[in-house]
């Protein structure tokens, strides 16, 4: 369902994926909000194609505070969202070959120093966790706290909360261009126009395109294609298999249901912002890399898809007012960790836009490392 957009709003959020939806939910009780989506429905691109896990160390040390602070919301969401959390148990193993023991040691030490509950594991203990593990893969860091995320449920809950708080959602409404008018903006949104005091750019892989349409300099958001597939195995692999991720970033896989896994070659192919599809070569590489780790025959590829991960040059999220135009606000560059960091980013950015300051773990995060001004 889409609303008829008003003629004016306090905040126009461009992009109704998880970044835009979570911000709209946090901000709508305090400001007039319009959430604009260019597609037929929200969440069509990166949000709807997520691998759907919460993994505290994923994205690196700079992202970890956002991931950890978001956990409280994901476990105990506001009653307006849901009467249950959005996480289910998984656990994770960051694995390496015997020759990569030093890399696994360094990975473990770095995150243990940051307070992450992480345990060094090797040999027989690791083989017990992953049936069919090949002997050269003998090193791992174990995280019991890794969980799966109900991405669809979370995204829908944010959209519902935003609408209940008075936000308008409009679809098939790309931002075509915008110009400054007085203290705000006059925006051509789809076939109509709207006045907005502030524009928030939550357009994911299209973030630099939206900036250009507003006459704002890009910050260098680069889209990358990421491939994921679901395969049926000719081996008895349990659904509760941990998330298995390479310490060098060459693959990840996890159990989906009995005898089925999701896997990815962890590819990052630079591309333009468009509706991407998986390449056969990347599907083959994903299977080859998994089978280099485990002795599992693949009976069939049941599903395959690709999505766009978008990064700033330093691979950290970008949120806050533009360095030259303070009524143009960025909420972009969330890579493959946008789902698991959305509550923290939305809370921090909403506070900058007129919502009350965040309390608890989110309120203790320093937003300075994530501001667009770092690219000056």
Short mmCIF file of N, CA and C in Angstrom, two decimals, residues 107-168:
data_model
loop_
_atom_site.label_atom_id
_atom_site.label_comp_id
_atom_site.label_asym_id
_atom_site.label_seq_id
_atom_site.Cartn_x
_atom_site.Cartn_y
_atom_site.Cartn_z
N UNK A 107 42.85 -12.22 14.34
CA UNK A 107 41.42 -11.92 14.31
C UNK A 107 40.82 -12.11 15.71
N UNK A 108 41.14 -13.21 16.34
CA UNK A 108 40.61 -13.50 17.68
C UNK A 108 41.08 -12.46 18.69
N UNK A 109 42.36 -12.14 18.66
CA UNK A 109 42.91 -11.19 19.62
C UNK A 109 42.32 -9.80 19.45
N UNK A 110 42.15 -9.37 18.20
CA UNK A 110 41.62 -8.04 17.95
C UNK A 110 40.23 -7.87 18.56
N UNK A 111 39.36 -8.83 18.34
CA UNK A 111 38.00 -8.68 18.80
C UNK A 111 37.84 -9.04 20.28
N UNK A 112 38.66 -9.93 20.79
CA UNK A 112 38.62 -10.20 22.22
C UNK A 112 39.00 -8.94 22.99
N UNK A 113 39.96 -8.17 22.46
CA UNK A 113 40.36 -6.92 23.10
C UNK A 113 39.23 -5.90 23.12
N UNK A 114 38.26 -6.05 22.21
CA UNK A 114 37.11 -5.14 22.14
C UNK A 114 35.92 -5.66 22.94
N UNK A 115 36.11 -6.75 23.67
CA UNK A 115 35.05 -7.28 24.51
C UNK A 115 34.14 -8.28 23.85
N UNK A 116 34.45 -8.70 22.63
CA UNK A 116 33.63 -9.70 21.94
C UNK A 116 33.87 -11.07 22.58
N UNK A 117 32.79 -11.82 22.79
CA UNK A 117 32.91 -13.19 23.31
C UNK A 117 33.31 -14.10 22.16
N UNK A 118 34.58 -14.38 22.07
CA UNK A 118 35.14 -15.13 20.95
C UNK A 118 36.16 -16.13 21.49
N UNK A 119 36.16 -17.32 20.95
CA UNK A 119 36.97 -18.42 21.48
C UNK A 119 37.80 -19.02 20.36
N UNK A 120 39.08 -19.17 20.61
CA UNK A 120 39.97 -19.83 19.65
C UNK A 120 39.69 -21.32 19.65
N UNK A 121 39.63 -21.91 18.47
CA UNK A 121 39.28 -23.32 18.34
C UNK A 121 40.13 -23.93 17.24
N UNK A 122 40.48 -25.20 17.38
CA UNK A 122 41.27 -25.87 16.34
C UNK A 122 41.09 -27.38 16.43
N UNK A 123 41.58 -28.05 15.40
CA UNK A 123 41.66 -29.51 15.40
C UNK A 123 40.33 -30.21 15.55
N UNK A 124 40.31 -31.20 16.44
CA UNK A 124 39.15 -32.07 16.60
C UNK A 124 37.91 -31.30 17.05
N UNK A 125 38.10 -30.31 17.91
CA UNK A 125 36.95 -29.52 18.38
C UNK A 125 36.25 -28.81 17.23
N UNK A 126 37.04 -28.34 16.27
CA UNK A 126 36.46 -27.68 15.10
C UNK A 126 35.76 -28.69 14.20
N UNK A 127 36.40 -29.84 13.98
CA UNK A 127 35.83 -30.88 13.12
C UNK A 127 34.49 -31.38 13.65
N UNK A 128 34.30 -31.34 14.97
CA UNK A 128 33.03 -31.76 15.55
C UNK A 128 31.90 -30.79 15.19
N UNK A 129 32.26 -29.54 14.97
CA UNK A 129 31.25 -28.53 14.66
C UNK A 129 30.84 -28.55 13.19
N UNK A 130 31.77 -28.97 12.32
CA UNK A 130 31.51 -28.96 10.88
C UNK A 130 31.70 -30.37 10.33
N UNK A 131 30.64 -31.12 10.11
CA UNK A 131 30.79 -32.47 9.57
C UNK A 131 31.41 -32.44 8.18
N UNK A 132 32.31 -33.37 7.90
CA UNK A 132 32.92 -33.45 6.59
C UNK A 132 34.05 -32.45 6.36
N UNK A 133 34.52 -31.80 7.43
CA UNK A 133 35.58 -30.79 7.29
C UNK A 133 36.87 -31.44 6.81
N UNK A 134 37.49 -30.81 5.82
CA UNK A 134 38.76 -31.33 5.31
C UNK A 134 39.87 -30.97 6.29
N UNK A 135 40.87 -31.86 6.45
CA UNK A 135 41.86 -31.71 7.53
C UNK A 135 42.70 -30.45 7.46
N UNK A 136 42.92 -29.90 6.26
CA UNK A 136 43.76 -28.70 6.18
C UNK A 136 43.07 -27.47 6.76
N UNK A 137 41.75 -27.55 6.97
CA UNK A 137 41.01 -26.45 7.60
C UNK A 137 40.94 -26.73 9.10
N UNK A 138 41.98 -26.36 9.80
CA UNK A 138 42.14 -26.78 11.19
C UNK A 138 42.02 -25.64 12.20
N UNK A 139 41.83 -24.39 11.74
CA UNK A 139 41.88 -23.24 12.64
C UNK A 139 40.56 -22.46 12.58
N UNK A 140 40.14 -21.95 13.74
CA UNK A 140 38.89 -21.20 13.76
C UNK A 140 38.79 -20.31 14.98
N UNK A 141 37.94 -19.29 14.86
CA UNK A 141 37.49 -18.48 15.99
C UNK A 141 35.98 -18.69 16.10
N UNK A 142 35.51 -19.05 17.29
CA UNK A 142 34.11 -19.42 17.50
C UNK A 142 33.38 -18.30 18.23
N UNK A 143 32.20 -17.91 17.70
CA UNK A 143 31.34 -16.92 18.33
C UNK A 143 29.96 -17.53 18.54
N UNK A 144 29.63 -17.81 19.79
CA UNK A 144 28.34 -18.41 20.09
C UNK A 144 27.19 -17.45 19.87
N UNK A 145 27.46 -16.14 19.92
CA UNK A 145 26.39 -15.15 19.89
C UNK A 145 25.84 -14.86 18.50
N UNK A 146 26.46 -15.38 17.45
CA UNK A 146 25.95 -15.14 16.09
C UNK A 146 24.51 -15.65 15.98
N UNK A 147 23.69 -14.90 15.26
CA UNK A 147 22.28 -15.24 15.13
C UNK A 147 21.80 -14.99 13.71
N UNK A 148 20.71 -15.62 13.34
CA UNK A 148 19.99 -15.29 12.11
C UNK A 148 19.03 -14.14 12.39
N UNK A 149 18.80 -13.31 11.37
CA UNK A 149 17.85 -12.20 11.48
C UNK A 149 16.65 -12.47 10.57
N UNK A 150 15.47 -12.25 11.11
CA UNK A 150 14.26 -12.27 10.29
C UNK A 150 14.17 -10.91 9.59
N UNK A 151 14.85 -10.80 8.44
CA UNK A 151 14.97 -9.50 7.77
C UNK A 151 13.61 -9.00 7.30
N UNK A 152 12.82 -9.88 6.70
CA UNK A 152 11.50 -9.47 6.24
C UNK A 152 10.63 -8.97 7.38
N UNK A 153 10.66 -9.69 8.51
CA UNK A 153 9.87 -9.28 9.66
C UNK A 153 10.33 -7.95 10.22
N UNK A 154 11.65 -7.77 10.31
CA UNK A 154 12.20 -6.53 10.84
C UNK A 154 11.85 -5.34 9.94
N UNK A 155 12.05 -5.51 8.64
CA UNK A 155 11.77 -4.43 7.70
C UNK A 155 10.29 -4.06 7.73
N UNK A 156 9.42 -5.06 7.73
CA UNK A 156 7.98 -4.81 7.79
C UNK A 156 7.60 -4.10 9.08
N UNK A 157 8.22 -4.50 10.18
CA UNK A 157 7.92 -3.87 11.47
C UNK A 157 8.31 -2.40 11.46
N UNK A 158 9.46 -2.08 10.88
CA UNK A 158 9.86 -0.68 10.80
C UNK A 158 8.88 0.13 9.94
N UNK A 159 8.50 -0.42 8.79
CA UNK A 159 7.54 0.28 7.94
C UNK A 159 6.21 0.49 8.66
N UNK A 160 5.77 -0.54 9.37
CA UNK A 160 4.50 -0.43 10.09
C UNK A 160 4.59 0.63 11.19
N UNK A 161 5.70 0.63 11.92
CA UNK A 161 5.86 1.61 13.01
C UNK A 161 5.91 3.03 12.45
N UNK A 162 6.59 3.20 11.32
CA UNK A 162 6.66 4.53 10.71
C UNK A 162 5.28 5.02 10.29
N UNK A 163 4.50 4.13 9.67
CA UNK A 163 3.16 4.52 9.23
C UNK A 163 2.27 4.85 10.43
N UNK A 164 2.36 4.05 11.48
CA UNK A 164 1.54 4.30 12.66
C UNK A 164 1.88 5.63 13.31
N UNK A 165 3.13 6.05 13.18
CA UNK A 165 3.55 7.33 13.76
C UNK A 165 3.28 8.51 12.84
N UNK A 166 2.68 8.26 11.67
CA UNK A 166 2.28 9.34 10.80
C UNK A 166 3.09 9.53 9.54
N UNK A 167 4.14 8.71 9.33
CA UNK A 167 4.94 8.83 8.11
C UNK A 167 4.13 8.39 6.90
N UNK A 168 4.42 9.01 5.77
CA UNK A 168 3.81 8.61 4.50
C UNK A 168 4.82 7.80 3.70
#
